[in-house]
Tab-separated table of C-alpha atoms in Angstrom:
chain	number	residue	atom	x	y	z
Q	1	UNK	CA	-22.354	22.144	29.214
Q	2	UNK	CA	-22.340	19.246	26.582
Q	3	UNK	CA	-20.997	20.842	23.902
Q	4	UNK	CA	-18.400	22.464	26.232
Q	5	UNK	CA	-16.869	19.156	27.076
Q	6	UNK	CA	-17.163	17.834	23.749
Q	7	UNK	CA	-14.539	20.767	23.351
Q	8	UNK	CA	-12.022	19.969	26.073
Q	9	UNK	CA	-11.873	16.395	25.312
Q	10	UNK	CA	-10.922	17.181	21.874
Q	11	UNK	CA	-8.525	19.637	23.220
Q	12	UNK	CA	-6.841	16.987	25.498
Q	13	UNK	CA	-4.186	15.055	24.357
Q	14	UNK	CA	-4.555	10.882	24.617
Q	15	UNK	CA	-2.448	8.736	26.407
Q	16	UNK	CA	0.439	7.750	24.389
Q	17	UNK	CA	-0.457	4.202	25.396
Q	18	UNK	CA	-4.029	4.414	23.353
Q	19	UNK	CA	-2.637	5.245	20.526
Q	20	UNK	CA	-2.463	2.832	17.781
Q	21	UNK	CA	0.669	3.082	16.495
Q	22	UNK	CA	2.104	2.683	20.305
Q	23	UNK	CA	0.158	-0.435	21.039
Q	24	UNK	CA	1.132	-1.547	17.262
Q	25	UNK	CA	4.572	-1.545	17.994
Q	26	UNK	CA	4.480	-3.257	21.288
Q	27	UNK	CA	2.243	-5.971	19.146
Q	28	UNK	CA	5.536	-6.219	16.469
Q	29	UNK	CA	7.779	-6.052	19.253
Q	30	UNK	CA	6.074	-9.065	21.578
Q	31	UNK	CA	5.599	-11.176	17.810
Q	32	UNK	CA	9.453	-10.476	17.005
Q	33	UNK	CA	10.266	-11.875	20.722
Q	34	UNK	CA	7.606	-14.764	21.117
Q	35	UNK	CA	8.664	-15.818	17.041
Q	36	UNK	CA	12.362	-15.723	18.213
Q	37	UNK	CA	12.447	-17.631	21.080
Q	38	UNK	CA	9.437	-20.063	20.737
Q	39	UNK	CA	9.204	-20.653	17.324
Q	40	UNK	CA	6.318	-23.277	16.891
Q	41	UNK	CA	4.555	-21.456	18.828
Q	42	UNK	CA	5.063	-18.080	17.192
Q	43	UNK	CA	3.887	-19.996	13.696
Q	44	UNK	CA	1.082	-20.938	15.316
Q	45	UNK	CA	-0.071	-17.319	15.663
Q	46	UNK	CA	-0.635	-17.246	11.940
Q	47	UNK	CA	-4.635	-17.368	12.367
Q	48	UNK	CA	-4.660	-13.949	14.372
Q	49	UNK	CA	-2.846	-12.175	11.284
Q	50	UNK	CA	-4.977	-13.475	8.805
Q	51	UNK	CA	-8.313	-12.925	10.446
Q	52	UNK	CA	-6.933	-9.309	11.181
Q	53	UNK	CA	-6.433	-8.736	7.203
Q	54	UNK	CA	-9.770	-10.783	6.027
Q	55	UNK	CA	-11.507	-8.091	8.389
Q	56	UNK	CA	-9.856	-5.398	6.705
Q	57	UNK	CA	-10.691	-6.956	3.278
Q	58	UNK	CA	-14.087	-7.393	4.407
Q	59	UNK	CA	-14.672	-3.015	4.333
Q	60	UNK	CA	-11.979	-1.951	1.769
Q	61	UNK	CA	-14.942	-2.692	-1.336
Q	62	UNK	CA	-17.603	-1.037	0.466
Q	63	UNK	CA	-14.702	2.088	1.227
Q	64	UNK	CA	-13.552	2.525	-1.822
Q	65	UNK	CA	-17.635	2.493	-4.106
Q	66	UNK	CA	-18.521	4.555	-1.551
Q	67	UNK	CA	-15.561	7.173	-1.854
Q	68	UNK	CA	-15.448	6.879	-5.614
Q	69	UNK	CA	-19.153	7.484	-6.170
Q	70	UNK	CA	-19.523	10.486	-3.384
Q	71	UNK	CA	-16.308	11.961	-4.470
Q	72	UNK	CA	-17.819	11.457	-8.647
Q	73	UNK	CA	-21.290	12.307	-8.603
Q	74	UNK	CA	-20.178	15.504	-6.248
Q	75	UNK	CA	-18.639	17.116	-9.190
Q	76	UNK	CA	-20.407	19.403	-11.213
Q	77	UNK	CA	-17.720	19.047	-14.132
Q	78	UNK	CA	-17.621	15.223	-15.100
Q	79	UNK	CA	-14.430	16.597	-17.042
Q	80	UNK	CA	-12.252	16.596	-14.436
Q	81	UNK	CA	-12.819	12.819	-13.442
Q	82	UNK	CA	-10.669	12.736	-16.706
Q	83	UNK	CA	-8.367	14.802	-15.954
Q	84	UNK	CA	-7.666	13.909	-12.217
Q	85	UNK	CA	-7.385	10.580	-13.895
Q	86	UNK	CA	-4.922	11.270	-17.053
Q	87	UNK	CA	-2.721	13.188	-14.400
Q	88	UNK	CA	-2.795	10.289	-11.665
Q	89	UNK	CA	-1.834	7.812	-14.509
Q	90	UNK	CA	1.145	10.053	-15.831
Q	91	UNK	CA	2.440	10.846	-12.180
Q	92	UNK	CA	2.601	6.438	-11.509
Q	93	UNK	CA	4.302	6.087	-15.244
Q	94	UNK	CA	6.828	8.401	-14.402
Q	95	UNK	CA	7.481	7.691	-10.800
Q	96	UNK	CA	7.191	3.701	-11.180
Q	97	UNK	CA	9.341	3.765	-14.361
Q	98	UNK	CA	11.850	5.651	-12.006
Q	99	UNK	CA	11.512	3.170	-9.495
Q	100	UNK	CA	12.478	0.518	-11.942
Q	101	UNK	CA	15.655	2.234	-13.050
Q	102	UNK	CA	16.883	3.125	-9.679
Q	103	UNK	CA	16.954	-0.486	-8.460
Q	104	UNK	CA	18.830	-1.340	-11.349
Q	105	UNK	CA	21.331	0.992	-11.217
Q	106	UNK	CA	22.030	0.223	-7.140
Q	107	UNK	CA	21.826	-3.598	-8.316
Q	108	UNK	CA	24.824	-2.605	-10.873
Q	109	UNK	CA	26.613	-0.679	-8.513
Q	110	UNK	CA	26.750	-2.504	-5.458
Q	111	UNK	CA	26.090	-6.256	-7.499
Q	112	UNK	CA	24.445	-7.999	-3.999
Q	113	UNK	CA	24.934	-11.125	-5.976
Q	114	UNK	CA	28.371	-11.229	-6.784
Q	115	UNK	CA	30.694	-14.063	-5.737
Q	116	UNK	CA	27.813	-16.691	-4.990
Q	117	UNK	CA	28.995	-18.435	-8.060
Q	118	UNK	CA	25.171	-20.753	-8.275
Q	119	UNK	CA	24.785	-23.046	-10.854
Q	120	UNK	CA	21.354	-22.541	-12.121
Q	121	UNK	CA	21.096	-26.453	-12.887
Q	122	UNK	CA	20.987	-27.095	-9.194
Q	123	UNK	CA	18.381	-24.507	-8.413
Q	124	UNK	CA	14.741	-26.291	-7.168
Q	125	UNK	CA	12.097	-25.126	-9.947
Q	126	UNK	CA	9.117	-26.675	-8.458
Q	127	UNK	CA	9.812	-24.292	-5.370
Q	128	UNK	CA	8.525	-21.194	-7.482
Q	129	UNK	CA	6.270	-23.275	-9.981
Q	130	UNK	CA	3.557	-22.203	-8.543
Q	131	UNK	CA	4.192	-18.506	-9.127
Q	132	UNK	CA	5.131	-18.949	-12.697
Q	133	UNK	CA	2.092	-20.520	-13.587
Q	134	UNK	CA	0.414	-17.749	-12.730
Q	135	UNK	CA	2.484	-15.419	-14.417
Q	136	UNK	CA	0.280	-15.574	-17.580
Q	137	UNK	CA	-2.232	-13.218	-15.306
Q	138	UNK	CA	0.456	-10.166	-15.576
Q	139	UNK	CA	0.251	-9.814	-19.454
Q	140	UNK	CA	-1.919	-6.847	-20.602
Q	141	UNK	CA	-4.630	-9.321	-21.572
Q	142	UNK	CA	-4.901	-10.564	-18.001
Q	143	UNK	CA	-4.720	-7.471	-17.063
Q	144	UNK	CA	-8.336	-6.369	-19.166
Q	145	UNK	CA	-9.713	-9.590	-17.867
Q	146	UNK	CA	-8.932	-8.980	-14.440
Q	147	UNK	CA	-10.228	-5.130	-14.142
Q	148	UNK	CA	-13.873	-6.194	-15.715
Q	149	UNK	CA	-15.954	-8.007	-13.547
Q	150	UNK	CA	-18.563	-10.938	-14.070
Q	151	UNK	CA	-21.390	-8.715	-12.710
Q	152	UNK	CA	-21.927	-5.520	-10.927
Q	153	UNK	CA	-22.025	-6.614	-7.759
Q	154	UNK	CA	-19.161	-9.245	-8.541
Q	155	UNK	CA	-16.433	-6.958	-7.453
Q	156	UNK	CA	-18.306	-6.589	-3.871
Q	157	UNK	CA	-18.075	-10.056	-3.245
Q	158	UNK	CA	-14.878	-10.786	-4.356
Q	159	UNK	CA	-12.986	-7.912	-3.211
Q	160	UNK	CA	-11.006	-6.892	-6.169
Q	161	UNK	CA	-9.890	-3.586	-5.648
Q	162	UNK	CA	-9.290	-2.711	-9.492
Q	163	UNK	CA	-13.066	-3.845	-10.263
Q	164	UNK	CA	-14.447	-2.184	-7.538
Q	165	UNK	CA	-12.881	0.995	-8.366
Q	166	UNK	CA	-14.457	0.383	-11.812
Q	167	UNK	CA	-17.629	-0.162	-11.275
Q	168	UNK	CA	-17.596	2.751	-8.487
Q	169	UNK	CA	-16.144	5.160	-11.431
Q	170	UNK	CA	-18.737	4.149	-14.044
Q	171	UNK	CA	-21.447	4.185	-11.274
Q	172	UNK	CA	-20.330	7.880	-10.144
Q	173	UNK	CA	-20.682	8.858	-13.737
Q	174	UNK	CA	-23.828	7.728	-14.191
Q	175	UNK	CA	-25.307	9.253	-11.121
Q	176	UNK	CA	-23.691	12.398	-11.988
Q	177	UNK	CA	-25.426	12.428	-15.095
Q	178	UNK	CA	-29.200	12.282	-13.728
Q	179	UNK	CA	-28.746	15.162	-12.120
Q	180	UNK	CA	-31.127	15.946	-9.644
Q	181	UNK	CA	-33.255	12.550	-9.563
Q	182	UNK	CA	-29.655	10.628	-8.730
Q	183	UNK	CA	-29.971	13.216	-5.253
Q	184	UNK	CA	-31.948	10.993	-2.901
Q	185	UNK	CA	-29.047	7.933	-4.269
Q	186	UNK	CA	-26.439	10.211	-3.488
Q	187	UNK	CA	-27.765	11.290	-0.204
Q	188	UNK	CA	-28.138	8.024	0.930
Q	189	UNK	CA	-24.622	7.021	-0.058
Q	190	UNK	CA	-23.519	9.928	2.395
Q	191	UNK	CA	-25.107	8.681	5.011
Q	192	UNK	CA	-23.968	5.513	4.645
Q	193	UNK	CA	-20.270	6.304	4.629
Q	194	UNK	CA	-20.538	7.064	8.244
Q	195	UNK	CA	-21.435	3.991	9.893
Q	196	UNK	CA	-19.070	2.559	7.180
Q	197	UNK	CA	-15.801	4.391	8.355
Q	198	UNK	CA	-17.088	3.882	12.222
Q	199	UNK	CA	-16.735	0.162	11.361
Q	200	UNK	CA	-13.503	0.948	10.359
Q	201	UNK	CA	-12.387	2.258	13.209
Q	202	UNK	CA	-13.525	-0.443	15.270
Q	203	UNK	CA	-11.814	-3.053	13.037
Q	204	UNK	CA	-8.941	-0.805	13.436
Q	205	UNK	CA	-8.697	-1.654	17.361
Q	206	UNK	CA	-7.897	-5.291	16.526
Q	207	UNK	CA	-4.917	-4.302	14.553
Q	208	UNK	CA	-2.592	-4.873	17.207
Q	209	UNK	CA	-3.600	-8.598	17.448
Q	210	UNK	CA	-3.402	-8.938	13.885
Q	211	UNK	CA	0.269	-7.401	13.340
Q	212	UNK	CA	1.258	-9.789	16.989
Q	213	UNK	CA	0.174	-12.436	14.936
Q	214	UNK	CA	1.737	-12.000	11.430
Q	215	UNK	CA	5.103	-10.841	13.261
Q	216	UNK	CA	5.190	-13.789	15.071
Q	217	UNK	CA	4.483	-16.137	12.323
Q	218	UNK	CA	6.784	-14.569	10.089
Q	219	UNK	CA	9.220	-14.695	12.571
Q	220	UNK	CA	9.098	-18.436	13.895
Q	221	UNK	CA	8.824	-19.858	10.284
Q	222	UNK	CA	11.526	-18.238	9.228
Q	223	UNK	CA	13.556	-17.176	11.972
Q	224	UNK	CA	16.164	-13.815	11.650
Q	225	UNK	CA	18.859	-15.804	10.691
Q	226	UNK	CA	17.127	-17.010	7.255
Q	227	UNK	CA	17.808	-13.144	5.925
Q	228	UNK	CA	22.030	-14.000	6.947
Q	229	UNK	CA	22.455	-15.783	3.959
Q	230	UNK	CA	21.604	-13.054	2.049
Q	231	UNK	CA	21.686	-9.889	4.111
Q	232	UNK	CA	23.377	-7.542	1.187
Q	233	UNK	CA	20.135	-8.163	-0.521
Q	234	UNK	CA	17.801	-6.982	1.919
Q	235	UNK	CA	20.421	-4.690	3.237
Q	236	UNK	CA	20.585	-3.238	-0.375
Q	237	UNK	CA	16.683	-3.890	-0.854
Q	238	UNK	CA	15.936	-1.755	2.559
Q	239	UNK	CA	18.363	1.238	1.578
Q	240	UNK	CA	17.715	2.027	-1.766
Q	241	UNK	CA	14.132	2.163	-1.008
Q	242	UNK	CA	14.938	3.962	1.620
Q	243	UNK	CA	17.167	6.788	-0.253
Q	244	UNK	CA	14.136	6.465	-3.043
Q	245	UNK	CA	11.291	7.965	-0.143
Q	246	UNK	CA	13.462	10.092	1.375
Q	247	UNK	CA	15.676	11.716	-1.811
Q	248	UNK	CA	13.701	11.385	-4.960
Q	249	UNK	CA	10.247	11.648	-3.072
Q	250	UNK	CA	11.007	13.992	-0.673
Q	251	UNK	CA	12.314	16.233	-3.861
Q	252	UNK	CA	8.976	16.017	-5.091
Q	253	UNK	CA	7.458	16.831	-1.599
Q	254	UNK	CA	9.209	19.702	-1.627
Q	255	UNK	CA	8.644	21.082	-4.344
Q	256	UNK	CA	5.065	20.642	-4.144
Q	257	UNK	CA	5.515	22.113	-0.583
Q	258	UNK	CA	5.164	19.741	2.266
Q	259	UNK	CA	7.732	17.816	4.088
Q	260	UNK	CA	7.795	14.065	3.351
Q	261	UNK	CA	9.085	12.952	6.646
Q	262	UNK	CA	6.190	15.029	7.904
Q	263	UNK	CA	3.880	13.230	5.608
Q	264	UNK	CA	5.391	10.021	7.405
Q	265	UNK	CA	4.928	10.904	10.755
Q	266	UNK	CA	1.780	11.421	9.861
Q	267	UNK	CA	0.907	8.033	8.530
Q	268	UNK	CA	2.870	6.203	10.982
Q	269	UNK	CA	-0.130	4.316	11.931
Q	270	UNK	CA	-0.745	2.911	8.955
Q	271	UNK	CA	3.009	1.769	8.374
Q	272	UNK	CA	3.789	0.430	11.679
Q	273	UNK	CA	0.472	-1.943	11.053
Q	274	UNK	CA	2.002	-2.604	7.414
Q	275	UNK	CA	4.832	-3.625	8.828
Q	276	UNK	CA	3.091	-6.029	11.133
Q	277	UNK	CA	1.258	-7.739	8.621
Q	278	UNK	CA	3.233	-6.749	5.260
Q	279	UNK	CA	-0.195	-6.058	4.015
Q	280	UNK	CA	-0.550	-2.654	2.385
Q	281	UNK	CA	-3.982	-3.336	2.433
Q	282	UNK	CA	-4.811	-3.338	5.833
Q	283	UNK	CA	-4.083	0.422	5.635
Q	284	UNK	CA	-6.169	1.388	3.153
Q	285	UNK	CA	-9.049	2.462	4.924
Q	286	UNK	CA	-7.534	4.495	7.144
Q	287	UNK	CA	-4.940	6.178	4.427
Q	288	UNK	CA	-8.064	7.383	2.420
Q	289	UNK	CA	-9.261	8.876	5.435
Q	290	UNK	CA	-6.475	10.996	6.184
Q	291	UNK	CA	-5.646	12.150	3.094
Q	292	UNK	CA	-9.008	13.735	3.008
Q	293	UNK	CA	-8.026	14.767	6.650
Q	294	UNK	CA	-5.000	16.449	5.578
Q	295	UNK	CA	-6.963	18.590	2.916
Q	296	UNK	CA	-6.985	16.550	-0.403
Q	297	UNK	CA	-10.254	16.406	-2.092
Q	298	UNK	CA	-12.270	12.909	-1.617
Q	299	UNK	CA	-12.549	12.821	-5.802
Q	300	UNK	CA	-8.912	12.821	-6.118
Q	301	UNK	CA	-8.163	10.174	-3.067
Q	302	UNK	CA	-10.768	8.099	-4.088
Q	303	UNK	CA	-9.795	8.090	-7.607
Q	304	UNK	CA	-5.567	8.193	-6.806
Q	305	UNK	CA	-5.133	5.930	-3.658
Q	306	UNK	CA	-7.211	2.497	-5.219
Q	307	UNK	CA	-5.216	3.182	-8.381
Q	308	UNK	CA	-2.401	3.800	-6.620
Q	309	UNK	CA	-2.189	0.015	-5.097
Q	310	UNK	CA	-2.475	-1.407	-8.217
Q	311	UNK	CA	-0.390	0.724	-10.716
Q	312	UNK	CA	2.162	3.098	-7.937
Q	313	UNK	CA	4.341	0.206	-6.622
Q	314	UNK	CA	7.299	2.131	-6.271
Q	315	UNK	CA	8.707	-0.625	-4.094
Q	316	UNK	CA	7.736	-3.211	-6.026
Q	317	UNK	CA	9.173	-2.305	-9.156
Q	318	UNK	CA	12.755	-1.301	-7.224
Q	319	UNK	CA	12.402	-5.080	-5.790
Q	320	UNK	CA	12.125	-6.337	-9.824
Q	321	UNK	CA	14.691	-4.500	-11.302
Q	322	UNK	CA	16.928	-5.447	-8.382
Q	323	UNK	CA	16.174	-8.917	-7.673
Q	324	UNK	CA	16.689	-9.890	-11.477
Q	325	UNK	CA	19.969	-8.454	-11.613
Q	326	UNK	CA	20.894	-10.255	-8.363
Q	327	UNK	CA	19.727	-13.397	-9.493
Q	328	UNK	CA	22.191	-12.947	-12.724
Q	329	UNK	CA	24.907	-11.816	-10.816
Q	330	UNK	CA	24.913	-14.752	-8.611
Q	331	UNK	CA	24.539	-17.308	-11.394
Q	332	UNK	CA	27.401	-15.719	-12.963
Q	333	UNK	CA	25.097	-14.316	-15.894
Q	334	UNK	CA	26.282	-11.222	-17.653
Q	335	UNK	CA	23.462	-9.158	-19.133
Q	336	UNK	CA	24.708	-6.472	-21.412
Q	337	UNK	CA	22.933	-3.020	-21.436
Q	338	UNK	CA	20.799	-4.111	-24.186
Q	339	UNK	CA	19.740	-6.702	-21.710
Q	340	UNK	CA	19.009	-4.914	-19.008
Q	341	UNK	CA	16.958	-2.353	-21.203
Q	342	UNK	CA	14.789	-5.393	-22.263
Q	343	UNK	CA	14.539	-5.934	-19.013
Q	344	UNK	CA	13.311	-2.628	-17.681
Q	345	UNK	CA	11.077	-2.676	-20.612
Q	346	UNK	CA	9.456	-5.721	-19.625
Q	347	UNK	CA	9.053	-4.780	-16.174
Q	348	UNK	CA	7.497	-1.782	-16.726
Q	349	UNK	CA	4.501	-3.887	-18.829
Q	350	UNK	CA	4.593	-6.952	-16.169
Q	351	UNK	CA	4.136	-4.378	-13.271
Q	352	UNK	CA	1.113	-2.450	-14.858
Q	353	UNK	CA	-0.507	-5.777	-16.009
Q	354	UNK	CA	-0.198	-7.684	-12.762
Q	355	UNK	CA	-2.082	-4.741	-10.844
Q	356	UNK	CA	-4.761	-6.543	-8.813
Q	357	UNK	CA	-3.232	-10.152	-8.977
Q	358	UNK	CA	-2.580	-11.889	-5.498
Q	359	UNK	CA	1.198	-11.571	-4.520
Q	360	UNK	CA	2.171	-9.337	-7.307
Q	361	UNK	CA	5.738	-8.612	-6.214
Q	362	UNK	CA	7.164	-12.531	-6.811
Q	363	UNK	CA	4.363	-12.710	-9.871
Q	364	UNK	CA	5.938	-9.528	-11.731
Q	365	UNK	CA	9.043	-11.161	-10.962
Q	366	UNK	CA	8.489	-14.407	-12.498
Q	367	UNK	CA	6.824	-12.872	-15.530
Q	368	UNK	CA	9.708	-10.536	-16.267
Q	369	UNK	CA	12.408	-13.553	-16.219
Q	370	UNK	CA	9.994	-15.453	-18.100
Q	371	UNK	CA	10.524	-13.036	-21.491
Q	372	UNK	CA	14.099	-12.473	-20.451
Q	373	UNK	CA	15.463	-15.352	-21.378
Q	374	UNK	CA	19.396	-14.512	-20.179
Q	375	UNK	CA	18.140	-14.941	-16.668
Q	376	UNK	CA	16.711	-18.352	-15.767
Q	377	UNK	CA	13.326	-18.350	-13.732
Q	378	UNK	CA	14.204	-20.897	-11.449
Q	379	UNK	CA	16.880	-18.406	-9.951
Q	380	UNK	CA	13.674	-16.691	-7.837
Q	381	UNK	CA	14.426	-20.101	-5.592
Q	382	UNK	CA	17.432	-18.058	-4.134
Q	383	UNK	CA	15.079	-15.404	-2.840
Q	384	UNK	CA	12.200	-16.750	-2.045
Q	385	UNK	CA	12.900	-17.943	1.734
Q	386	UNK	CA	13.898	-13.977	2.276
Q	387	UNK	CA	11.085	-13.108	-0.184
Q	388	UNK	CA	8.647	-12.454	3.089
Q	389	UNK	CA	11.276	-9.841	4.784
Q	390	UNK	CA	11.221	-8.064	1.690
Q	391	UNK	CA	7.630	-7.861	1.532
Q	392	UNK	CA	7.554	-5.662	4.150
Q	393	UNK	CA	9.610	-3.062	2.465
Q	394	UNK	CA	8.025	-2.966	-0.554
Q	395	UNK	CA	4.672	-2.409	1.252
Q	396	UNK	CA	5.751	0.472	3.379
Q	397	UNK	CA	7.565	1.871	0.268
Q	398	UNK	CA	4.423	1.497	-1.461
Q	399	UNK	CA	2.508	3.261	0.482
Q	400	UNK	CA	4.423	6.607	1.586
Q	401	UNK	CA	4.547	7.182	-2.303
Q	402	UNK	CA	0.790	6.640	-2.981
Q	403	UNK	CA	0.119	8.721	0.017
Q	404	UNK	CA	2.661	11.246	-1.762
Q	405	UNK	CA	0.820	10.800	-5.131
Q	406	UNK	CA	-2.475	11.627	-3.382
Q	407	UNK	CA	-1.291	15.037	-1.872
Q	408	UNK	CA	0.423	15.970	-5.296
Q	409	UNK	CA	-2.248	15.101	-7.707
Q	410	UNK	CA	-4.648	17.354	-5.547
Q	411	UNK	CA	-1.616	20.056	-5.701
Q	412	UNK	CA	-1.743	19.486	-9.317
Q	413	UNK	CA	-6.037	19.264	-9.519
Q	414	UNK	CA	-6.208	22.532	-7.473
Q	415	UNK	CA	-8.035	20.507	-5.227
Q	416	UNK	CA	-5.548	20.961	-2.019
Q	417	UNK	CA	-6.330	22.631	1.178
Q	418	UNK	CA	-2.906	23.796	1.593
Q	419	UNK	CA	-3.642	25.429	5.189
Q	420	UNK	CA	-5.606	21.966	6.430
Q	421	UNK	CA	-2.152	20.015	5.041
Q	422	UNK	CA	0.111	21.867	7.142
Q	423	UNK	CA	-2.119	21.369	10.426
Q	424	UNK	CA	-2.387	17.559	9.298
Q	425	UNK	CA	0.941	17.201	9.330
Q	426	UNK	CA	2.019	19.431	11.980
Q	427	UNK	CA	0.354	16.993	14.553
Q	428	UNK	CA	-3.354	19.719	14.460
Q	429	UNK	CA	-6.120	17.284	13.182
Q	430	UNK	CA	-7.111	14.139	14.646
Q	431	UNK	CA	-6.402	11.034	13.361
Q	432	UNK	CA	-9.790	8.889	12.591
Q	433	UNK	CA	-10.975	7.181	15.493
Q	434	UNK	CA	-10.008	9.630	17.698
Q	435	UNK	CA	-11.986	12.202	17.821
Q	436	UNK	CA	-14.626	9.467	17.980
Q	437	UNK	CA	-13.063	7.885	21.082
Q	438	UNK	CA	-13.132	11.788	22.869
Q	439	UNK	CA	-16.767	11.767	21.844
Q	440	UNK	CA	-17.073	8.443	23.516
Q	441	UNK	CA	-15.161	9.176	26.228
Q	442	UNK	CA	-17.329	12.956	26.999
Q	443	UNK	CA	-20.822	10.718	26.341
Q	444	UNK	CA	-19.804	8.013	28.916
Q	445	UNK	CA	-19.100	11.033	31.754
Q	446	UNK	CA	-22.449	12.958	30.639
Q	447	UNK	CA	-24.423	9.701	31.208
């Protein structure tokens, strides 16, 4: 009898009004309206998006060692850690690198900056000071420094995804390598990840406060009409990146053979709550969890998705490329090809070696007009009060393509369940937290 309606309430659809993404919207929606008309009172709000992401932050170590060191120490060939990673790494060169030079050829042909005519003399320096100084974090060096923690348990406490993801890969190694007497470790780590992803999904239920909060902060500090100044950048900005999910990576959906707007609808949760708190972050959890759901081996996503966030910023590096050349066009700067080369060149280091530093997108930035001398740093002051609209792109850009990368490194790996992708995203499997909330539901009319 039990087990019977266990069946039928995982046969029957939800409400639309209990899903996430629905009361996630309404959240954006009510923050866009309360930000718009009460301002103050929408900046106020800013506590309620913060706590939301601090709670996310406060699972996504525990997530990812967890992941890592199942999805390692599961293997019985410790070769193909290497190889899932060499082929991970090549897929973000290429893509990222391709990222880079597609916002600098829209930048060149639709030049969002001409005719502002700015002086760089009267640009404010001290408004982006504090971003250039710490700019020296996104050189290689930093980069070493930042990815090797003080201690083991270091990374746990401080929540560095990049260290985390280290120590997870050399722990997963190492279990993998006692063999047998690692068992009753690995065992317990299993069991562990359940109660772990359950308090996910009940940190997930206060994402609709959290993006209400963020919207509506972003909103009445800023207000709408702070993006008029320069709407043909973030017109521009919110287009190519655009073009660059659906063209270039739905090219490489297909011919890996899924549909990328399928693959969106899919994660729709997770973007509509990155676009409420343009946090990638806060969807981190939950994207690891279905991309297993969708068929992908838990080695590869726990090995591509964490890497992904620090070295796939597809967004991010269309952002650079195109807010450098915006910033020269609207000082009046030519930069010959040679220059903008350099500058492609430089970007591609600055964007690898700022993976894991706080508010990497304006970082990257500064430290790529800091060795390109033709463009003056202080020129970031003309974006920075539309820097937060744009933050939201990048994220959600960022995140269809790692959750692309994810699906065609396990393609690649041989480590797809093509039949369990199609269901996935044909609407068959259940998102995480729901089939929970049937269970829930089924126990509550049994008692």
């Amino acid at each position: 009898m039990i087990a019977s309606d266990f069946e039928a309430a995982a046969a029957q659809p939800r409400p639309f009004y209990r899903h996430l993404y629905f009361q996630v919207l309404v959240a954006i929606v009510a923050g866009v309206t309360l930000g718009h008309y009460w301002p103050d009172l929408g900046a106020s709000m800013k506590p309620l998006g913060d706590a939301f992401i601090k709670l996310v932050k406060m699972i996504i170590a525990p997530v990812i060692f967890l992941t890592v060191v199942t999805g390692i120490a599961g293997m019985t060939d410790l070769k193909k850690v290497g190889r899932v990673a060499g082929k991970a790494m090549a897929y973000f060169l290429i893509f990222s690198t391709l990222a880079l030079a597609v916002g600098m050829i829209v930048a060149n042909v639709v030049q969002p900056g001409h005719g502002l005519h700015i002086d760089p003399a009267t640009l404010d320096s001290k408004s982006v000071s504090g971003y250039v100084s710490k700019a020296h974090d996104s050189t290689i060096t930093g980069f070493l420094m930042n990815i090797i923690p003080t201690t083991v348990f270091s990374p746990m406490v401080n929540g560095d995804i990049l260290q985390v993801l280290f120590v997870a890969v050399l722990f997963g190694i190492a279990l993998a390598l006692v063999g047998e007497r690692g068992k009753p470790v690995l065992d317990f780590f299993h069991a562990v990840m359940h109660p772990v992803f359950r308090l996910v999904a009940i940190l997930m239920k206060a994402a609709p406060v959290g993006a209400f909060g963020a919207m509506s902060f972003t909103i009445g500090k800023y207000g709408i009409h702070s993006v008029a100044n320069l709407a043909m950048l973030v017109g521009t900005f919110y287009l190519t990146s655009l073009l660059f999910v659906l063209v270039v990576l739905g090219l490489v959906a297909r011919y890996n053979g899924f549909s990328i707007v399928k693959l969106i609808r899919y994660i729709r949760e997770e973007l509509l709550l990155v676009l409420g708190t343009s946090s990638s972050e806060a969807a981190l959890p939950t994207l690891m969890q279905k991309m297993e759901r969708a068929g992908c081996a838990k080695s590869v996503v726990g090995l591509v998705v964490p890497t992904g966030y620090s070295f796939n910023l597809d967004g991010t590096n269309i952002y650079m490329t195109m807010a450098a050349l915006f910033i020269a066009q609207a000082c009046d700067i030519h930069l010959s090809f040679g220059d903008q080369i350099l500058l492609l060149l430089v970007a591609m280091l600055s964007s690898k070696g700022a993976a894991g530093v706080t508010g990497a997108g304006f970082i990257t930035l500064a430290a790529t007009l800091a060795v390109v001398p033709s463009v003056p740093v202080a020129g970031m002051a003309l974006i920075l009060g539309v820097d937060r609209f744009m933050s939201e792109c990048r994220a959600l850009t960022n995140l269809v393509g790692n959750a692309t990368a994810a699906v065609v490194v396990a393609r690649w790996e041989g480590e797809l369940d093509k039949g369990e992708l199609d269901r996935a995203l044909a609407g068959e499997v259940a998102a995480p937290g729901e089939q929970e909330a049937a269970n829930e539901g089924v126990v509550q009319r049994v008692a």
